[in-house]
Coordinates of C-alpha atoms in Angstrom, one line a residue:
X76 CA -28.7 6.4 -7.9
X77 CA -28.2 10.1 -6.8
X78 CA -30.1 9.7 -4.2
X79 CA -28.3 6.6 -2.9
X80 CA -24.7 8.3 -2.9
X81 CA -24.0 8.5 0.6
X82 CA -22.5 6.0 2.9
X83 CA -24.8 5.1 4.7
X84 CA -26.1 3.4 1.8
X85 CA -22.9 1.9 1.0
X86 CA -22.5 0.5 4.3
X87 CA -25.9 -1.1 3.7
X88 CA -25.1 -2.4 0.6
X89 CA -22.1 -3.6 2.1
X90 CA -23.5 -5.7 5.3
X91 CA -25.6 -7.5 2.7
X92 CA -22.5 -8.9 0.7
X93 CA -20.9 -9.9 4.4
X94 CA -19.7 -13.4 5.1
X95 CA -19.0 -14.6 8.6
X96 CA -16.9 -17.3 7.4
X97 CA -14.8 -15.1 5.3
X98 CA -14.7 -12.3 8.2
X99 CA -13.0 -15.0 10.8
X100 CA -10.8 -16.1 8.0
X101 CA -9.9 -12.2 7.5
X102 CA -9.2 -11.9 11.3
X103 CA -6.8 -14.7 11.3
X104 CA -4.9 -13.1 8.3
X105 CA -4.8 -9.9 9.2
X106 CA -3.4 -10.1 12.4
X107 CA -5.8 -8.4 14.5
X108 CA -5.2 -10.4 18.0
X109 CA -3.8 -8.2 21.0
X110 CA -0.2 -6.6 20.3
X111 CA -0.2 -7.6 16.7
X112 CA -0.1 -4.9 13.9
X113 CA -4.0 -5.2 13.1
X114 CA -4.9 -5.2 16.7
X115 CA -9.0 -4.6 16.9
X116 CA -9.9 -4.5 13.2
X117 CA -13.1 -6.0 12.6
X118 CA -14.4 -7.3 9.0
X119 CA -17.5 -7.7 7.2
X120 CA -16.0 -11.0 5.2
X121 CA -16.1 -9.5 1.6
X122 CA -13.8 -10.4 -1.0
X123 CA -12.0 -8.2 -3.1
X124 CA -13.2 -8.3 -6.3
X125 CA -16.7 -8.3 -4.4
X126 CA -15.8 -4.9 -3.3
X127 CA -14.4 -3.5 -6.7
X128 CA -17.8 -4.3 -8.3
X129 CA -19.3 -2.2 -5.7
X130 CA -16.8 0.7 -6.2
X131 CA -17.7 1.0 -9.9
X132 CA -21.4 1.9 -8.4
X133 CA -20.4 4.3 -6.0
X134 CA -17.4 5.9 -8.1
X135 CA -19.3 9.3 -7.5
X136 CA -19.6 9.1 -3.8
X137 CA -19.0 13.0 -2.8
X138 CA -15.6 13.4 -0.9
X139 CA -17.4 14.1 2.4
X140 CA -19.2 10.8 2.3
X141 CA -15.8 8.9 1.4
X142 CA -14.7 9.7 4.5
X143 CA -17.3 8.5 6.7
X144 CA -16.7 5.0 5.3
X145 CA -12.7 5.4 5.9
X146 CA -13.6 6.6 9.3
X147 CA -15.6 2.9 9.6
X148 CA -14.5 0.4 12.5
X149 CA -14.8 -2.2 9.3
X150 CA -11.5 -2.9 7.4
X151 CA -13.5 -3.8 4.0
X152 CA -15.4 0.1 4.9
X153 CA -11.9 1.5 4.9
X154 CA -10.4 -0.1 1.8
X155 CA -13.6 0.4 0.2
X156 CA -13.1 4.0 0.6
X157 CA -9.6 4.3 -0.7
X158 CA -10.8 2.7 -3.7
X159 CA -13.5 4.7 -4.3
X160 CA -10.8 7.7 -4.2
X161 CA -8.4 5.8 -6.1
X162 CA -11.3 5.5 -9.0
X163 CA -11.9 9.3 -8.5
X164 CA -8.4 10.3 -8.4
X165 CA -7.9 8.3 -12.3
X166 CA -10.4 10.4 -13.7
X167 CA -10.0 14.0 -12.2
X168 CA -8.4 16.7 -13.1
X169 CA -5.3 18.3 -11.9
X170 CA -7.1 20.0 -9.3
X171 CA -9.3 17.9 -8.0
X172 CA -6.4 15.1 -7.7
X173 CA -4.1 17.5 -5.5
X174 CA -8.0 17.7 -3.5
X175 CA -7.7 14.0 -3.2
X176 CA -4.2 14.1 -2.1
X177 CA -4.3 15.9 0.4
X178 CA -7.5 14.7 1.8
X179 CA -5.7 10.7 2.1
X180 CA -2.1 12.2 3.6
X181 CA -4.7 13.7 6.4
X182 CA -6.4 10.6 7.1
X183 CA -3.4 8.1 7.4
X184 CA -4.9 7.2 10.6
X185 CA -7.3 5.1 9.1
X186 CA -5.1 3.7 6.1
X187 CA -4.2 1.5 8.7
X188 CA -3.0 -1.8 7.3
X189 CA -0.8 -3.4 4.4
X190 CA -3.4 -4.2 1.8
X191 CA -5.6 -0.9 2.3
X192 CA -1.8 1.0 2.1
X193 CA -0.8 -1.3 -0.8
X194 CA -4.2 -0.7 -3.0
X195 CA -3.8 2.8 -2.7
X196 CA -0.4 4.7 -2.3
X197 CA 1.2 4.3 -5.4
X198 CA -2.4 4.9 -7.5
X199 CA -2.1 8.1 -5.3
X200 CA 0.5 9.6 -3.3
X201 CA 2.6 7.8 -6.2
X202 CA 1.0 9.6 -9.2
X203 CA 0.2 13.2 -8.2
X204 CA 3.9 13.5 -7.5
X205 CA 5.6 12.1 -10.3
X206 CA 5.5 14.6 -12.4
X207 CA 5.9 17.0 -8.9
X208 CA 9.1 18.1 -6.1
X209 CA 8.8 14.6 -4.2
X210 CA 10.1 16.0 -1.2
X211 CA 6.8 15.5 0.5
X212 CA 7.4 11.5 0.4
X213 CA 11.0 11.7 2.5
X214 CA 9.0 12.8 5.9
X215 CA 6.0 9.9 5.8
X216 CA 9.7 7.1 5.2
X217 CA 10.6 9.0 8.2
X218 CA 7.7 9.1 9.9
X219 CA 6.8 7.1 13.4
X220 CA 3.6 5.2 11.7
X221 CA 4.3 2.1 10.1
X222 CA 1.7 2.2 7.8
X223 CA 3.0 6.1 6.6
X224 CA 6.3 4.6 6.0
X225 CA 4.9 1.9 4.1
X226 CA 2.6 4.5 1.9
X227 CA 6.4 6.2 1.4
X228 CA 7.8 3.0 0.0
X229 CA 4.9 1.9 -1.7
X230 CA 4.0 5.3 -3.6
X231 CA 7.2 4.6 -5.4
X232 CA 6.3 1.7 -7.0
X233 CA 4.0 4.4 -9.3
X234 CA 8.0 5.4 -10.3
X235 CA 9.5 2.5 -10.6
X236 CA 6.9 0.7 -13.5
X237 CA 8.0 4.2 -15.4
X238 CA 11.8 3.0 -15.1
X239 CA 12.4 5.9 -12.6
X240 CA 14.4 4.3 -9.6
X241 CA 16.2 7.2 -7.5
X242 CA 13.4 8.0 -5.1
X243 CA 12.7 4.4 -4.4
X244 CA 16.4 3.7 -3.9
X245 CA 16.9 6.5 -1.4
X246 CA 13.8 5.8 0.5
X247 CA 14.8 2.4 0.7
X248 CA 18.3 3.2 1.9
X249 CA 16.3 5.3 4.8
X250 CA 14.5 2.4 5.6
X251 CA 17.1 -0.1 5.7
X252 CA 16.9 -0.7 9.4
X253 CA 13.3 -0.1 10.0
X254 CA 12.2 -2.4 13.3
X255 CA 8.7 -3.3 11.2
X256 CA 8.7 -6.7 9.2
X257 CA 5.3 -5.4 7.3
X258 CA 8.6 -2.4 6.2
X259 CA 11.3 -5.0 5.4
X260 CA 8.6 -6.7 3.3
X261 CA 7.7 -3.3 1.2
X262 CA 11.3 -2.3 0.7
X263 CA 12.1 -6.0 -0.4
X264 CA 9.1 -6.0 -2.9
X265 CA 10.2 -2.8 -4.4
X266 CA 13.5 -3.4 -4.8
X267 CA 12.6 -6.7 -6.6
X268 CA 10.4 -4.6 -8.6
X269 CA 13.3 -2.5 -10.0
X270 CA 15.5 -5.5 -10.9
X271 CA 12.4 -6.6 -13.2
X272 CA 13.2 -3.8 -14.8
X273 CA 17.2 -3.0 -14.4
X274 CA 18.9 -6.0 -12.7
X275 CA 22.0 -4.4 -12.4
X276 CA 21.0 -1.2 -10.7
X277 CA 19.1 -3.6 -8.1
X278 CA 22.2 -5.6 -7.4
X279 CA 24.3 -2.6 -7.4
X280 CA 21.8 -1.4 -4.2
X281 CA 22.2 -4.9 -2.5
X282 CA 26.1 -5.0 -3.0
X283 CA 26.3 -2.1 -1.1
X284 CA 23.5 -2.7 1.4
X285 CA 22.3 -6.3 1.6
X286 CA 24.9 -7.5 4.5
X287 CA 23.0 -4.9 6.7
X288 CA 19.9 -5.6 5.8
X289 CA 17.3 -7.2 7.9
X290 CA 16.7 -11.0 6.1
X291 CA 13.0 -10.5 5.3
X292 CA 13.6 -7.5 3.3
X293 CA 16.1 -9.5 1.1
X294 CA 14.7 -12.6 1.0
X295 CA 12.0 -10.6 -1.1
X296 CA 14.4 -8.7 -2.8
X297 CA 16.1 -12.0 -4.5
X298 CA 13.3 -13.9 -4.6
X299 CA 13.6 -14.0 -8.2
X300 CA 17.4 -14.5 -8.6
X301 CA 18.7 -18.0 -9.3
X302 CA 18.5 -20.4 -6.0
X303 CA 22.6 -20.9 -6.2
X304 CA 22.6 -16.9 -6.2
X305 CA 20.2 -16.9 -3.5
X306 CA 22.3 -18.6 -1.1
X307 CA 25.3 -16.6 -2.2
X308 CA 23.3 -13.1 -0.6
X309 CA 22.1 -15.1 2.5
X310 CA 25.1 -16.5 3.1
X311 CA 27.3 -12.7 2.9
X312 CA 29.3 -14.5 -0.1
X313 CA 28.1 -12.2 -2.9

């Protein structure tokens, strides 16, 4: 197998799992058509769990060779990659994970869409700085990429499953009114992640926020509240 840890073999190994079917589906979903946020991408058509049996065979992949396949034109290439590193990154140690850290916060380019940010940040960008100054996330929430906000926001969910809500709460005040529905989204989703875990300092965030808040973002933040409660936010009542 040695021999066969490079990407070019993983690309290989990868066109012969692809599925047109699944790859015009992927298109569709995605959002790649002209002007939309996944303008251009182009997929193989393999599903995930497909592509997580693959990473367990190419967990070794040298660092170098990752980055050819994030540098690929194919989205499953890319999130392939990322998952790769995030396997690396669980078993490393300390200095090799800061290695792997810095490596993905210098190729953002190409973490360039929800579900290849979303399977990655947190396992990431989330867990090399929790125990770490998190200064470093407050410039990507204020950053002019989309999908570097949306690592910001999403590399706190690594926080928030630990009960550890201040970072996600201020970088969700910054992004409050974020033009990007694919940000409102995020910040909803981890809000409604911390009031799994402390209701009341969730509510506390909206009470002072959610009249300004764009209607996506908390729509997914009370998506779990009673519907009479529900209608109470959406209807400036609460």
């Amino acid at each position: 197998m040695a021999n066969n840890l490079t990407a070019e073999a993983a690309h290989q190994q990868l066109l012969s799992l692809a599925n047109l079917e699944i790859a015009e589906h992927s298109q569709r979903f995605f959002k790649t058509g002209a002007g939309e946020y996944g303008e251009g991408d182009q997929f193989l058509g393999i599903r995930v769990p497909v592509l997580r049996q693959q990473v367990t065979r190419y967990q070794k992949l040298p660092n170098d060779e990752v980055i050819r396949l994030l540098q690929s034109p194919f989205h499953e290439e890319r999130l392939f990659a990322l998952l790769v590193w995030v396997k690396q990154f669980q078993k490393a140690p300390e200095e090799e994970q800061a290695n792997l850290y810095s490596l993905y916060l210098r190729h953002t380019q190409f973490i360039n869409n929800w579900d290849l940010v979303d399977s990655s940040a947190y396992q990431i960008v989330g867990a090399f700085l929790e125990e770490k100054d998190r200064q470093p996330i407050y410039p990507l929430a204020q950053s002019p990429s989309l999908w570097e906000r949306r690592i910001a926001m999403m590399a706190t969910l690594q926080w928030i499953r630990n009960h550890d809500f201040e970072d996600a709460l201020a970088i969700a005040k910054l992004l409050l009114h974020d033009n990007e529905d694919l940000i409102h989204k995020a910040v909803g989703w981890m809000l409604r992640e911390i009031g799994k875990r402390d209701l009341e300092t969730e509510k506390a965030f909206l009470k002072a926020h959610y009249q300004e808040m764009p209607r996506t973002m908390l729509r997914y933040a009370i998506e779990k509240f009673p519907q009479s409660e529900r209608q109470r936010y959406l209807k400036g009542l609460v």
